[in-house]
Amino acid sequence: MLLIGLFALLPLYWMLVTALSPADRVFQFPPDFLPDSITFANFRAVADDRQLFDYLTNSLIVALTTSVLSVVVSTYMGYSFSKFRYRGRRSLMHLVLASQMFPQSLLLITLYALFREMGMLGSYTALVLSFSTFTMPLCVWMLKGIFDTIPDALMEAAAIDGASRRRILHSVVAPLAAPGMAAAALFSFVRGWNDFIFALSLADKDTMTLPPGLVNTYIGEFQTSWPTLMAASLVVSLPVVVAFMFLQRFLVGGLTAGAVKS
């Protein structure tokens, strides 16, 4: 496990080494894994780039909105699939699952044409809806598995006490499913934060998020500023790392809560 961990962290370490290295030392051969010359000029260049903070703001808006929308819709859908029996339920469940089987690049063409006809290209709405298209199916099945583990007796007791179906979901079921909802929220946030191809195709200059923004800023046709790009990549990774640190226990609990039905 230690060797696997070192292998997984090697790219992150190399990003840090490149970000702290002067530009004339980046391409030296053999590579210097322990640089003897360190500079923070690349991080200062990132801090002075105001456009980068606009991309950061756009990423936060899109990722947070995608996370909230995915969790809210997935909670109601997962609860419906788990606790109710109605005609077409199984077909709907399979339809939600089948949506994950299409290549994202293929759906990009359809979504681009749809948003263009609706006049939504270059808007936050187009980005949020496109990201939610891919986060919602997994969130629905994840939360359905968690709702399956919640005993029906709890809901029956709440109904006897006069609680409505909506009150039962919000006051009884949702608190018990909080770890799974946190896991779904984190998954949706990371998906909206890291997406490149949809953000590049559907956004404009004012709504562009960090992944395509970094590429457009630091990667050119004839020259690429690798040290500054690595420094910017480390900085913009911090929100996801911090979110994962605070929600790690909920993520692990949410992913395993529905594994065994009680």
XYZ file of N, CA and C in Angstrom:
786
model
N 0.830 -1.205 0.000
C 0.000 0.000 0.000
C 0.864 1.255 0.000
N 2.007 1.182 0.699
C 2.912 2.323 0.714
C 3.462 2.601 -0.682
N 3.837 1.532 -1.403
C 4.344 1.708 -2.759
C 3.264 2.274 -3.681
N 2.034 1.781 -3.537
C 0.933 2.308 -4.347
C 0.687 3.781 -4.031
N 0.747 4.118 -2.730
C 0.566 5.513 -2.345
C 1.651 6.420 -2.898
N 2.896 5.949 -2.859
C 3.988 6.743 -3.417
C 3.819 6.929 -4.919
N 3.393 5.875 -5.592
C 3.173 5.969 -7.040
C 2.061 6.973 -7.358
N 1.005 6.976 -6.539
C -0.108 7.892 -6.784
C 0.278 9.338 -6.485
N 1.161 9.543 -5.503
C 1.531 10.905 -5.112
C 2.697 11.461 -5.933
N 3.351 10.630 -6.726
C 4.490 11.099 -7.511
C 4.118 12.240 -8.463
N 3.006 12.172 -9.212
C 2.652 13.318 -10.068
C 2.438 14.605 -9.281
N 1.811 14.499 -8.090
C 1.603 15.690 -7.272
C 2.937 16.272 -6.811
N 3.864 15.381 -6.428
C 5.186 15.851 -6.011
C 5.909 16.515 -7.172
N 5.785 15.945 -8.362
C 6.455 16.524 -9.524
C 5.843 17.875 -9.898
N 4.546 18.034 -9.709
C 3.920 19.339 -9.907
C 4.528 20.369 -8.963
N 4.716 19.977 -7.685
C 5.286 20.897 -6.706
C 6.724 21.254 -7.059
N 7.517 20.261 -7.473
C 8.901 20.525 -7.859
C 8.958 21.473 -9.046
N 8.103 21.251 -10.038
C 8.086 22.118 -11.221
C 7.650 23.535 -10.866
N 6.659 23.646 -9.962
C 6.176 24.968 -9.573
C 7.227 25.761 -8.805
N 8.107 25.080 -8.096
C 9.136 25.755 -7.292
C 10.456 25.921 -8.040
N 10.531 25.442 -9.272
C 11.773 25.490 -10.032
C 11.792 26.708 -10.946
N 12.947 27.319 -11.148
C 13.060 28.385 -12.146
C 12.787 27.841 -13.544
N 12.388 28.702 -14.437
C 12.006 28.266 -15.774
C 13.145 27.587 -16.519
N 14.405 28.013 -16.270
C 15.528 27.430 -16.997
C 15.967 26.080 -16.449
N 15.335 25.641 -15.324
C 15.709 24.351 -14.741
C 14.644 23.281 -14.958
N 13.555 23.643 -15.605
C 12.439 22.703 -15.740
C 12.780 21.562 -16.686
N 13.476 21.869 -17.767
C 13.724 20.876 -18.811
C 15.129 20.275 -18.743
N 15.791 20.447 -17.620
C 17.136 19.886 -17.536
C 17.078 18.358 -17.495
N 18.125 17.728 -18.015
C 18.220 16.268 -18.035
C 19.603 15.859 -17.549
N 19.619 14.911 -16.588
C 18.495 14.205 -15.967
C 17.696 15.128 -15.040
N 16.440 14.820 -14.833
C 15.603 15.696 -14.000
C 16.085 15.734 -12.558
N 15.858 16.853 -11.921
C 16.287 17.070 -10.539
C 15.087 16.848 -9.619
N 15.036 15.681 -8.969
C 13.911 15.371 -8.086
C 14.007 16.113 -6.750
N 15.195 16.549 -6.397
C 15.395 17.360 -5.192
C 16.073 18.652 -5.623
N 15.308 19.649 -6.054
C 15.917 20.864 -6.616
C 16.724 21.625 -5.574
N 17.879 22.085 -5.993
C 18.719 22.881 -5.104
C 18.469 24.370 -5.262
N 17.650 24.743 -6.250
C 17.296 26.138 -6.478
C 15.778 26.263 -6.461
N 15.248 26.992 -5.498
C 13.810 27.118 -5.307
C 13.402 28.575 -5.473
N 12.291 28.797 -6.159
C 11.757 30.141 -6.346
C 10.242 30.120 -6.149
N 9.724 31.216 -5.615
C 8.278 31.370 -5.440
C 7.701 32.368 -6.445
N 8.501 32.671 -7.465
C 8.040 33.631 -8.471
C 6.823 33.118 -9.229
N 6.759 31.807 -9.429
C 5.618 31.250 -10.161
C 4.323 31.422 -9.372
N 4.371 31.240 -8.059
C 3.181 31.438 -7.233
C 2.809 32.921 -7.164
N 3.799 33.805 -7.151
C 3.502 35.234 -7.175
C 2.850 35.637 -8.494
N 3.285 35.016 -9.585
C 2.664 35.301 -10.877
C 1.205 34.867 -10.900
N 0.917 33.745 -10.269
C -0.469 33.278 -10.179
C -1.302 34.238 -9.339
N -0.739 34.695 -8.219
C -1.469 35.604 -7.336
C -1.748 36.945 -8.016
N -0.876 37.360 -8.931
C -1.057 38.643 -9.613
C -1.991 38.555 -10.816
N -2.386 37.369 -11.197
C -3.250 37.185 -12.370
C -4.711 37.299 -11.936
N -5.324 38.440 -12.174
C -6.705 38.666 -11.745
C -7.693 37.815 -12.529
N -7.365 37.495 -13.784
C -8.256 36.674 -14.586
C -8.427 35.301 -13.980
N -7.377 34.806 -13.333
C -7.442 33.492 -12.712
C -8.478 33.465 -11.593
N -8.618 34.555 -10.865
C -9.610 34.603 -9.796
C -11.031 34.683 -10.362
N -11.182 35.257 -11.544
C -12.499 35.210 -12.198
C -12.862 33.774 -12.563
N -11.887 33.024 -13.084
C -12.125 31.615 -13.375
C -12.456 30.852 -12.093
N -11.766 31.195 -11.009
C -12.024 30.532 -9.725
C -13.444 30.800 -9.248
N -13.890 32.034 -9.380
C -15.260 32.375 -8.981
C -16.277 31.619 -9.824
N -16.046 31.547 -11.124
C -16.961 30.800 -11.992
C -17.004 29.325 -11.602
N -15.862 28.745 -11.292
C -15.826 27.333 -10.901
C -16.600 27.103 -9.608
N -16.447 28.004 -8.647
C -17.181 27.858 -7.388
C -18.685 27.951 -7.617
N -19.111 28.910 -8.443
C -20.546 29.062 -8.714
C -21.103 27.812 -9.382
N -20.415 27.339 -10.410
C -20.912 26.193 -11.172
C -20.856 24.923 -10.344
N -19.749 24.679 -9.646
C -19.600 23.441 -8.879
C -20.583 23.386 -7.712
N -20.744 24.487 -6.988
C -21.676 24.493 -5.856
C -23.123 24.337 -6.327
N -23.479 25.017 -7.398
C -24.845 24.898 -7.922
C -25.110 23.481 -8.423
N -24.133 22.898 -9.122
C -24.276 21.518 -9.581
C -24.441 20.565 -8.409
N -23.674 20.790 -7.348
C -23.752 19.925 -6.177
C -25.119 20.005 -5.509
N -25.611 21.223 -5.316
C -26.916 21.392 -4.657
C -28.030 20.807 -5.520
N -28.025 21.106 -6.810
C -29.075 20.601 -7.692
C -29.055 19.080 -7.754
N -27.876 18.483 -7.873
C -27.786 17.027 -7.969
C -28.280 16.355 -6.702
N -27.915 16.898 -5.543
C -28.318 16.285 -4.275
C -29.818 16.409 -4.065
N -30.378 17.582 -4.349
C -31.819 17.782 -4.122
C -32.637 16.857 -5.016
N -32.349 16.854 -6.308
C -33.112 16.024 -7.236
C -32.872 14.543 -6.958
N -31.639 14.161 -6.688
C -31.317 12.760 -6.446
C -31.946 12.254 -5.154
N -32.077 13.125 -4.170
C -32.716 12.707 -2.919
C -34.173 12.324 -3.155
N -34.902 13.147 -3.880
C -36.306 12.836 -4.148
C -36.442 11.616 -5.061
N -35.585 11.514 -6.071
C -35.671 10.375 -6.974
C -35.279 9.083 -6.266
N -34.171 9.118 -5.514
C -33.741 7.928 -4.797
C -34.751 7.480 -3.768
N -35.377 8.427 -3.078
C -36.407 8.096 -2.094
C -37.629 7.474 -2.773
N -37.998 8.033 -3.930
C -39.136 7.493 -4.666
C -38.857 6.066 -5.126
N -37.690 5.820 -5.686
C -37.344 4.487 -6.166
C -37.247 3.481 -5.020
N -36.856 3.933 -3.848
C -36.625 3.016 -2.729
C -37.897 2.680 -1.962
N -38.741 3.676 -1.719
C -39.836 3.481 -0.769
C -41.228 3.435 -1.399
N -41.348 3.623 -2.688
C -42.658 3.606 -3.331
C -42.670 2.554 -4.436
N -43.852 2.009 -4.698
C -44.044 1.036 -5.769
C -45.131 1.547 -6.693
N -44.785 1.744 -7.961
C -45.730 2.297 -8.927
C -45.360 1.781 -10.309
N -46.291 1.906 -11.228
C -46.096 1.414 -12.581
C -44.971 2.195 -13.275
N -44.065 1.484 -13.894
C -42.958 2.104 -14.603
C -41.753 2.425 -13.743
N -41.800 2.063 -12.450
C -40.687 2.389 -11.545
C -39.393 1.723 -11.993
N -39.455 0.438 -12.278
C -38.234 -0.277 -12.662
C -37.700 0.222 -14.006
N -38.592 0.550 -14.916
C -38.147 1.080 -16.211
C -37.449 2.423 -16.043
N -37.970 3.257 -15.156
C -37.329 4.543 -14.894
C -35.952 4.357 -14.268
N -35.841 3.396 -13.369
C -34.552 3.118 -12.744
C -33.534 2.679 -13.786
N -33.945 1.812 -14.684
C -33.036 1.360 -15.735
C -32.706 2.497 -16.703
N -33.655 3.390 -16.942
C -33.408 4.525 -17.823
C -32.360 5.458 -17.228
N -32.459 5.693 -15.927
C -31.461 6.529 -15.248
C -30.088 5.883 -15.329
N -30.036 4.577 -15.124
C -28.761 3.876 -15.198
C -28.210 3.861 -16.618
N -29.084 3.717 -17.616
C -28.641 3.650 -19.012
C -28.038 4.968 -19.483
N -28.415 6.066 -18.846
C -27.858 7.357 -19.261
C -26.370 7.450 -19.023
N -25.833 6.577 -18.156
C -24.397 6.563 -17.898
C -23.621 5.786 -18.952
N -24.301 5.118 -19.845
C -23.636 4.260 -20.818
C -23.246 4.988 -22.098
N -23.681 6.228 -22.255
C -23.363 6.981 -23.469
C -22.060 7.752 -23.266
N -21.195 7.788 -24.275
C -19.961 8.573 -24.166
C -20.280 10.058 -23.962
N -19.547 10.692 -23.082
C -19.811 12.098 -22.802
C -19.563 12.968 -24.023
N -18.552 12.634 -24.808
C -18.281 13.432 -26.006
C -19.432 13.369 -27.006
N -20.149 12.227 -27.036
C -21.295 12.106 -27.925
C -22.443 12.986 -27.449
N -22.678 13.017 -26.149
C -23.736 13.861 -25.607
C -23.387 15.336 -25.710
N -22.115 15.655 -25.758
C -21.712 17.057 -25.876
C -22.264 17.677 -27.154
N -22.239 16.917 -28.244
C -22.752 17.437 -29.512
C -24.239 17.756 -29.393
N -24.981 16.840 -28.780
C -26.422 17.049 -28.625
C -26.714 18.219 -27.700
N -26.017 18.279 -26.563
C -26.254 19.362 -25.617
C -25.860 20.714 -26.205
N -24.781 20.724 -26.970
C -24.355 21.991 -27.591
C -25.430 22.498 -28.546
N -25.960 21.603 -29.384
C -27.010 22.015 -30.318
C -28.268 22.464 -29.572
N -28.610 21.752 -28.498
C -29.796 22.106 -27.721
C -29.647 23.476 -27.063
N -28.514 23.706 -26.401
C -28.311 24.990 -25.724
C -28.189 26.140 -26.727
N -27.657 25.862 -27.903
C -27.568 26.906 -28.926
C -28.949 27.320 -29.393
N -29.837 26.343 -29.624
C -31.200 26.661 -30.053
C -31.967 27.411 -28.970
N -31.648 27.132 -27.702
C -32.344 27.785 -26.591
C -31.684 29.084 -26.176
N -30.579 29.451 -26.830
C -29.900 30.693 -26.491
C -29.208 30.658 -25.145
N -28.758 29.491 -24.710
C -28.159 29.339 -23.387
C -26.654 29.127 -23.431
N -26.052 29.134 -24.610
C -24.602 28.963 -24.690
C -23.896 30.112 -23.977
N -22.837 29.780 -23.253
C -22.088 30.800 -22.531
C -22.702 31.198 -21.213
N -23.669 30.441 -20.709
C -24.336 30.771 -19.444
C -23.985 29.741 -18.374
N -24.144 30.153 -17.129
C -23.953 29.217 -16.020
C -24.969 28.080 -16.080
N -26.169 28.393 -16.536
C -27.223 27.381 -16.590
C -26.829 26.222 -17.490
N -26.232 26.512 -18.631
C -25.812 25.454 -19.548
C -24.760 24.562 -18.901
N -23.821 25.145 -18.175
C -22.784 24.352 -17.523
C -23.371 23.492 -16.412
N -24.237 24.077 -15.599
C -24.814 23.334 -14.476
C -25.665 22.171 -14.975
N -26.500 22.413 -15.974
C -27.352 21.347 -16.495
C -26.532 20.235 -17.149
N -25.473 20.604 -17.864
C -24.647 19.579 -18.507
C -23.889 18.753 -17.477
N -23.359 19.383 -16.427
C -22.658 18.637 -15.392
C -23.623 17.737 -14.620
N -24.811 18.264 -14.330
C -25.797 17.480 -13.584
C -26.259 16.264 -14.368
N -26.193 16.334 -15.696
C -26.569 15.187 -16.523
C -25.753 13.956 -16.180
N -24.501 14.155 -15.786
C -23.620 13.019 -15.512
C -23.470 12.724 -14.027
N -23.765 13.666 -13.170
C -23.645 13.412 -11.733
C -24.917 12.802 -11.143
N -26.071 13.166 -11.697
C -27.329 12.744 -11.108
C -27.563 11.234 -11.116
N -27.288 10.508 -12.200
C -27.566 9.062 -12.180
C -26.831 8.320 -11.063
N -25.536 8.592 -10.900
C -24.794 7.924 -9.832
C -25.304 8.339 -8.466
N -25.630 9.615 -8.302
C -26.165 10.086 -7.019
C -27.501 9.425 -6.708
N -28.338 9.259 -7.715
C -29.642 8.624 -7.493
C -29.470 7.200 -7.001
N -28.628 6.426 -7.647
C -28.436 5.032 -7.239
C -27.718 4.928 -5.904
N -26.817 5.849 -5.630
C -26.145 5.855 -4.342
C -27.132 6.111 -3.206
N -27.994 7.119 -3.380
C -28.949 7.452 -2.327
C -30.053 6.417 -2.229
N -30.424 5.806 -3.344
C -31.418 4.737 -3.279
C -30.911 3.588 -2.404
N -29.640 3.217 -2.574
C -29.093 2.157 -1.745
C -29.092 2.511 -0.268
N -28.883 3.791 0.040
C -28.902 4.215 1.442
C -30.330 4.234 1.974
N -31.279 4.706 1.177
C -32.673 4.711 1.625
C -33.187 3.278 1.833
N -32.664 2.335 1.060
C -33.073 0.942 1.240
C -32.711 0.406 2.626
N -31.664 0.957 3.231
C -31.226 0.467 4.539
C -32.019 1.075 5.689
N -32.808 2.097 5.421
C -33.602 2.740 6.478
C -34.895 1.957 6.674
N -35.164 1.462 7.870
C -36.354 0.625 8.097
C -37.653 1.383 7.806
N -38.572 0.690 7.180
C -39.885 1.282 6.913
C -40.653 1.554 8.198
N -40.281 0.846 9.277
C -40.989 1.042 10.539
C -40.842 2.472 11.053
N -39.713 3.106 10.782
C -39.529 4.493 11.212
C -40.514 5.417 10.514
N -40.713 5.211 9.229
C -41.652 6.042 8.486
C -43.089 5.743 8.884
N -43.376 4.480 9.154
C -44.721 4.129 9.596
C -45.028 4.753 10.959
N -44.021 4.786 11.836
C -44.232 5.410 13.143
C -44.464 6.910 12.996
N -43.708 7.543 12.104
C -43.903 8.974 11.879
C -45.267 9.252 11.262
N -45.728 8.363 10.364
C -47.044 8.543 9.753
C -48.147 8.401 10.792
N -47.986 7.465 11.726
C -48.978 7.297 12.792
C -49.066 8.552 13.655
N -47.920 9.225 13.837
C -47.901 10.454 14.631
C -48.438 11.656 13.864
N -48.830 11.447 12.600
C -49.458 12.510 11.837
C -48.543 13.234 10.868
N -47.320 12.742 10.675
C -46.393 13.398 9.755
C -46.785 13.093 8.307
N -46.685 14.108 7.456
C -46.963 13.913 6.041
C -45.771 13.232 5.372
N -45.950 12.815 4.121
C -44.849 12.163 3.411
C -43.660 13.105 3.260
N -43.950 14.368 2.993
C -42.861 15.340 2.854
C -42.157 15.543 4.191
N -42.915 15.621 5.270
C -42.311 15.790 6.601
C -41.483 14.557 6.976
N -41.956 13.379 6.602
C -41.204 12.153 6.898
C -39.853 12.177 6.184
N -39.871 12.591 4.922
C -38.619 12.633 4.169
C -37.659 13.649 4.759
N -38.141 14.848 5.044
C -37.263 15.929 5.479
C -36.808 15.780 6.920
N -37.669 15.273 7.794
C -37.361 15.257 9.227
C -36.898 13.905 9.744
N -37.217 12.813 9.039
C -36.872 11.484 9.529
C -35.833 10.817 8.633
N -36.120 10.759 7.353
C -35.260 10.004 6.438
C -33.990 10.780 6.089
N -34.117 12.055 5.748
C -32.953 12.832 5.303
C -31.838 12.898 6.346
N -32.146 13.133 7.647
C -31.040 13.138 8.620
C -30.302 11.806 8.696
N -31.016 10.690 8.533
C -30.363 9.393 8.567
C -29.513 9.154 7.324
N -29.890 9.777 6.217
C -29.159 9.605 4.960
C -28.134 10.709 4.732
N -27.859 11.514 5.756
C -26.932 12.640 5.601
C -25.553 12.239 5.096
N -24.953 11.133 5.583
C -23.636 10.756 5.035
C -23.674 10.490 3.534
N -24.714 9.817 3.072
C -24.827 9.567 1.647
C -25.063 10.832 0.857
N -25.832 11.760 1.398
C -26.068 13.026 0.717
C -24.779 13.838 0.638
N -23.963 13.776 1.712
C -22.674 14.470 1.689
C -21.748 13.859 0.640
N -21.766 12.527 0.526
C -20.943 11.861 -0.487
C -21.389 12.255 -1.887
N -22.699 12.299 -2.110
C -23.205 12.714 -3.417
C -22.854 14.168 -3.715
N -22.921 15.019 -2.687
C -22.581 16.426 -2.879
C -21.107 16.588 -3.242
N -20.240 15.843 -2.563
C -18.812 15.947 -2.857
C -18.506 15.432 -4.258
N -19.119 14.317 -4.638
C -18.912 13.785 -5.986
C -19.366 14.795 -7.040
N -20.515 15.403 -6.844
C -21.024 16.377 -7.812
C -20.146 17.613 -7.860
N -19.658 18.042 -6.695
C -18.796 19.222 -6.654
C -17.505 18.979 -7.423
N -16.887 17.832 -7.195
C -15.639 17.517 -7.883
C -15.866 17.412 -9.390
N -16.992 16.823 -9.788
C -17.309 16.705 -11.224
C -17.450 18.081 -11.861
N -18.158 18.980 -11.203
C -18.305 20.321 -11.745
C -17.022 21.131 -11.698
N -16.170 20.855 -10.724
C -14.927 21.601 -10.567
C -13.881 21.178 -11.594
N -13.821 19.893 -11.912
C -12.740 19.356 -12.737
C -13.073 19.255 -14.217
N -14.319 19.421 -14.610
C -14.679 19.190 -16.010
C -13.931 20.148 -16.933
N -13.499 19.613 -18.053
C -12.751 20.415 -19.026
C -13.499 20.589 -20.341
N -13.896 19.462 -20.962
C -14.396 19.540 -22.334
C -15.738 20.265 -22.402
N -16.648 20.038 -21.434
C -17.936 20.726 -21.467
C -17.763 22.211 -21.136
N -16.888 22.495 -20.162
C -16.651 23.898 -19.803
C -15.990 24.654 -20.947
N -15.129 23.977 -21.695
C -14.473 24.619 -22.827
C -15.444 24.876 -23.972
N -16.400 23.975 -24.178
C -17.298 24.057 -25.329
C -18.531 24.917 -25.067
N -19.031 24.909 -23.842
C -20.309 25.555 -23.557
C -20.172 26.923 -22.908
N -18.997 27.250 -22.377
C -18.814 28.529 -21.683
C -18.198 29.556 -22.624
N -18.344 30.815 -22.260
C -17.651 31.884 -22.971
C -16.609 32.502 -22.050
N -16.053 33.619 -22.433
C -14.970 34.218 -21.651
C -15.424 34.625 -20.258
N -16.682 35.033 -20.107
C -17.169 35.512 -18.814
C -17.560 34.387 -17.867
N -17.890 33.216 -18.403
C -18.341 32.104 -17.553
C -17.368 30.932 -17.558
N -16.217 31.080 -18.161
C -15.259 29.977 -18.257
C -14.736 29.601 -16.874
N -14.621 28.298 -16.625
C -14.157 27.793 -15.347
C -12.650 27.554 -15.377
N -12.114 27.033 -14.294
C -10.665 26.929 -14.143
C -9.972 25.999 -15.137
N -10.446 24.753 -15.352
C -9.681 23.866 -16.243
C -9.421 24.444 -17.632
N -10.439 24.883 -18.375
C -10.126 25.505 -19.670
C -9.453 26.858 -19.522
N -9.731 27.560 -18.416
C -9.091 28.849 -18.202
C -7.590 28.728 -18.034
N -7.152 27.706 -17.303
C -5.713 27.485 -17.128
C -5.052 27.152 -18.461
N -5.711 26.320 -19.247
C -5.139 25.950 -20.543
C -5.019 27.173 -21.448
N -6.050 27.983 -21.505
C -6.015 29.159 -22.372
C -5.005 30.202 -21.895
N -4.730 30.205 -20.591
C -3.828 31.210 -20.027
C -2.364 30.832 -20.179
N -2.051 29.575 -19.910
C -0.641 29.192 -19.799
C -0.140 28.287 -20.918
N -1.022 27.742 -21.736
C -0.602 26.872 -22.837
C -0.861 27.587 -24.154
N 0.212 27.846 -24.885
C 0.102 28.528 -26.162
C 0.467 27.615 -27.317
N 0.360 28.148 -28.514
C 0.648 27.352 -29.706
C 2.129 27.028 -29.824
N 2.978 27.965 -29.396
C 4.413 27.783 -29.571
C 5.165 27.670 -28.246
N 4.549 28.029 -27.141
C 5.254 28.010 -25.866
C 4.271 27.768 -24.730
N 4.717 27.004 -23.742
C 3.899 26.699 -22.568
C 4.668 27.058 -21.312
N 4.028 27.811 -20.439
C 4.657 28.198 -19.177
C 4.378 27.117 -18.136
N 5.167 26.040 -18.177
C 4.916 24.910 -17.301
C 5.058 25.233 -15.819
N 6.079 25.959 -15.371
C 6.171 26.249 -13.927
C 4.968 27.014 -13.395
N 4.519 28.033 -14.139
C 3.357 28.802 -13.682
C 2.087 27.975 -13.753
N 1.979 27.138 -14.774
C 0.812 26.261 -14.894
C 0.743 25.287 -13.730
N 1.877 24.718 -13.336
C 1.890 23.792 -12.205
C 1.557 24.515 -10.897
N 2.065 25.737 -10.742
C 1.743 26.508 -9.539
C 0.251 26.822 -9.477
N -0.314 27.217 -10.604
C -1.750 27.507 -10.637
C -2.571 26.249 -10.381
N -2.140 25.113 -10.902
C -2.868 23.858 -10.699
C -2.875 23.464 -9.230
N -1.763 23.686 -8.542
C -1.711 23.378 -7.108
C -2.646 24.290 -6.321
N -2.655 25.561 -6.679
C -3.491 26.516 -5.943
C -4.967 26.193 -6.118
N -5.376 25.918 -7.344
C -6.801 25.689 -7.600
C -7.246 24.309 -7.115
N -6.308 23.433 -6.769
C -6.677 22.128 -6.221
C -6.999 22.204 -4.733
N -6.610 23.286 -4.081
C -6.798 23.387 -2.638
C -8.268 23.314 -2.207
N -9.223 23.988 -2.884
C -10.622 23.877 -2.427
C -11.141 22.448 -2.409
N -10.787 21.647 -3.407
C -11.237 20.261 -3.437
C -10.575 19.462 -2.322
N -9.301 19.708 -2.079
C -8.593 18.995 -1.007
C -9.196 19.335 0.348
N -9.466 20.619 0.573
C -10.060 21.036 1.850
C -11.452 20.433 2.021
N -12.257 20.467 0.962
C -13.597 19.878 1.039
C -13.522 18.388 1.344
N -12.582 17.686 0.715
C -12.456 16.253 0.950
C -11.996 15.973 2.378
N -11.112 16.814 2.919
C -10.639 16.607 4.287
C -11.783 16.706 5.288
N -12.681 17.670 5.076
C -13.781 17.855 6.011
C -14.906 16.840 5.809
N -15.054 16.343 4.576
C -16.167 15.444 4.272
C -15.726 14.000 4.062
N -14.484 13.686 4.392
C -13.974 12.345 4.117
C -14.771 11.273 4.851
N -15.050 11.505 6.126
C -15.780 10.482 6.879
C -17.201 10.309 6.349
N -17.800 11.392 5.878
C -19.134 11.265 5.284
C -19.057 10.551 3.943
N -17.985 10.807 3.191
C -17.848 10.162 1.891
C -17.693 8.659 2.048
N -16.817 8.231 2.951
C -16.616 6.798 3.169
C -17.894 6.158 3.705
N -18.544 6.827 4.654
C -19.788 6.284 5.196
C -20.895 6.225 4.175
N -20.963 7.250 3.311
C -22.013 7.264 2.295
C -21.819 6.213 1.233
N -20.569 5.932 0.868
C -20.311 4.948 -0.170
C -20.527 3.524 0.320
N -20.421 3.306 1.624
C -20.579 1.953 2.163
C -21.902 1.733 2.858
N -22.672 2.801 3.100
C -23.917 2.633 3.855
C -24.922 1.755 3.140
N -24.975 1.855 1.823
C -25.954 1.075 1.078
C -25.439 -0.271 0.610
N -24.270 -0.670 1.080
C -23.697 -1.938 0.604
C -24.460 -3.137 1.143
N -24.943 -3.030 2.379
C -25.668 -4.138 3.003
C -27.001 -3.603 3.506
N -28.069 -4.249 3.112
C -29.399 -3.817 3.524
C -29.750 -4.485 4.836
N -30.124 -3.671 5.832
C -30.469 -4.191 7.148
C -31.916 -4.659 7.185
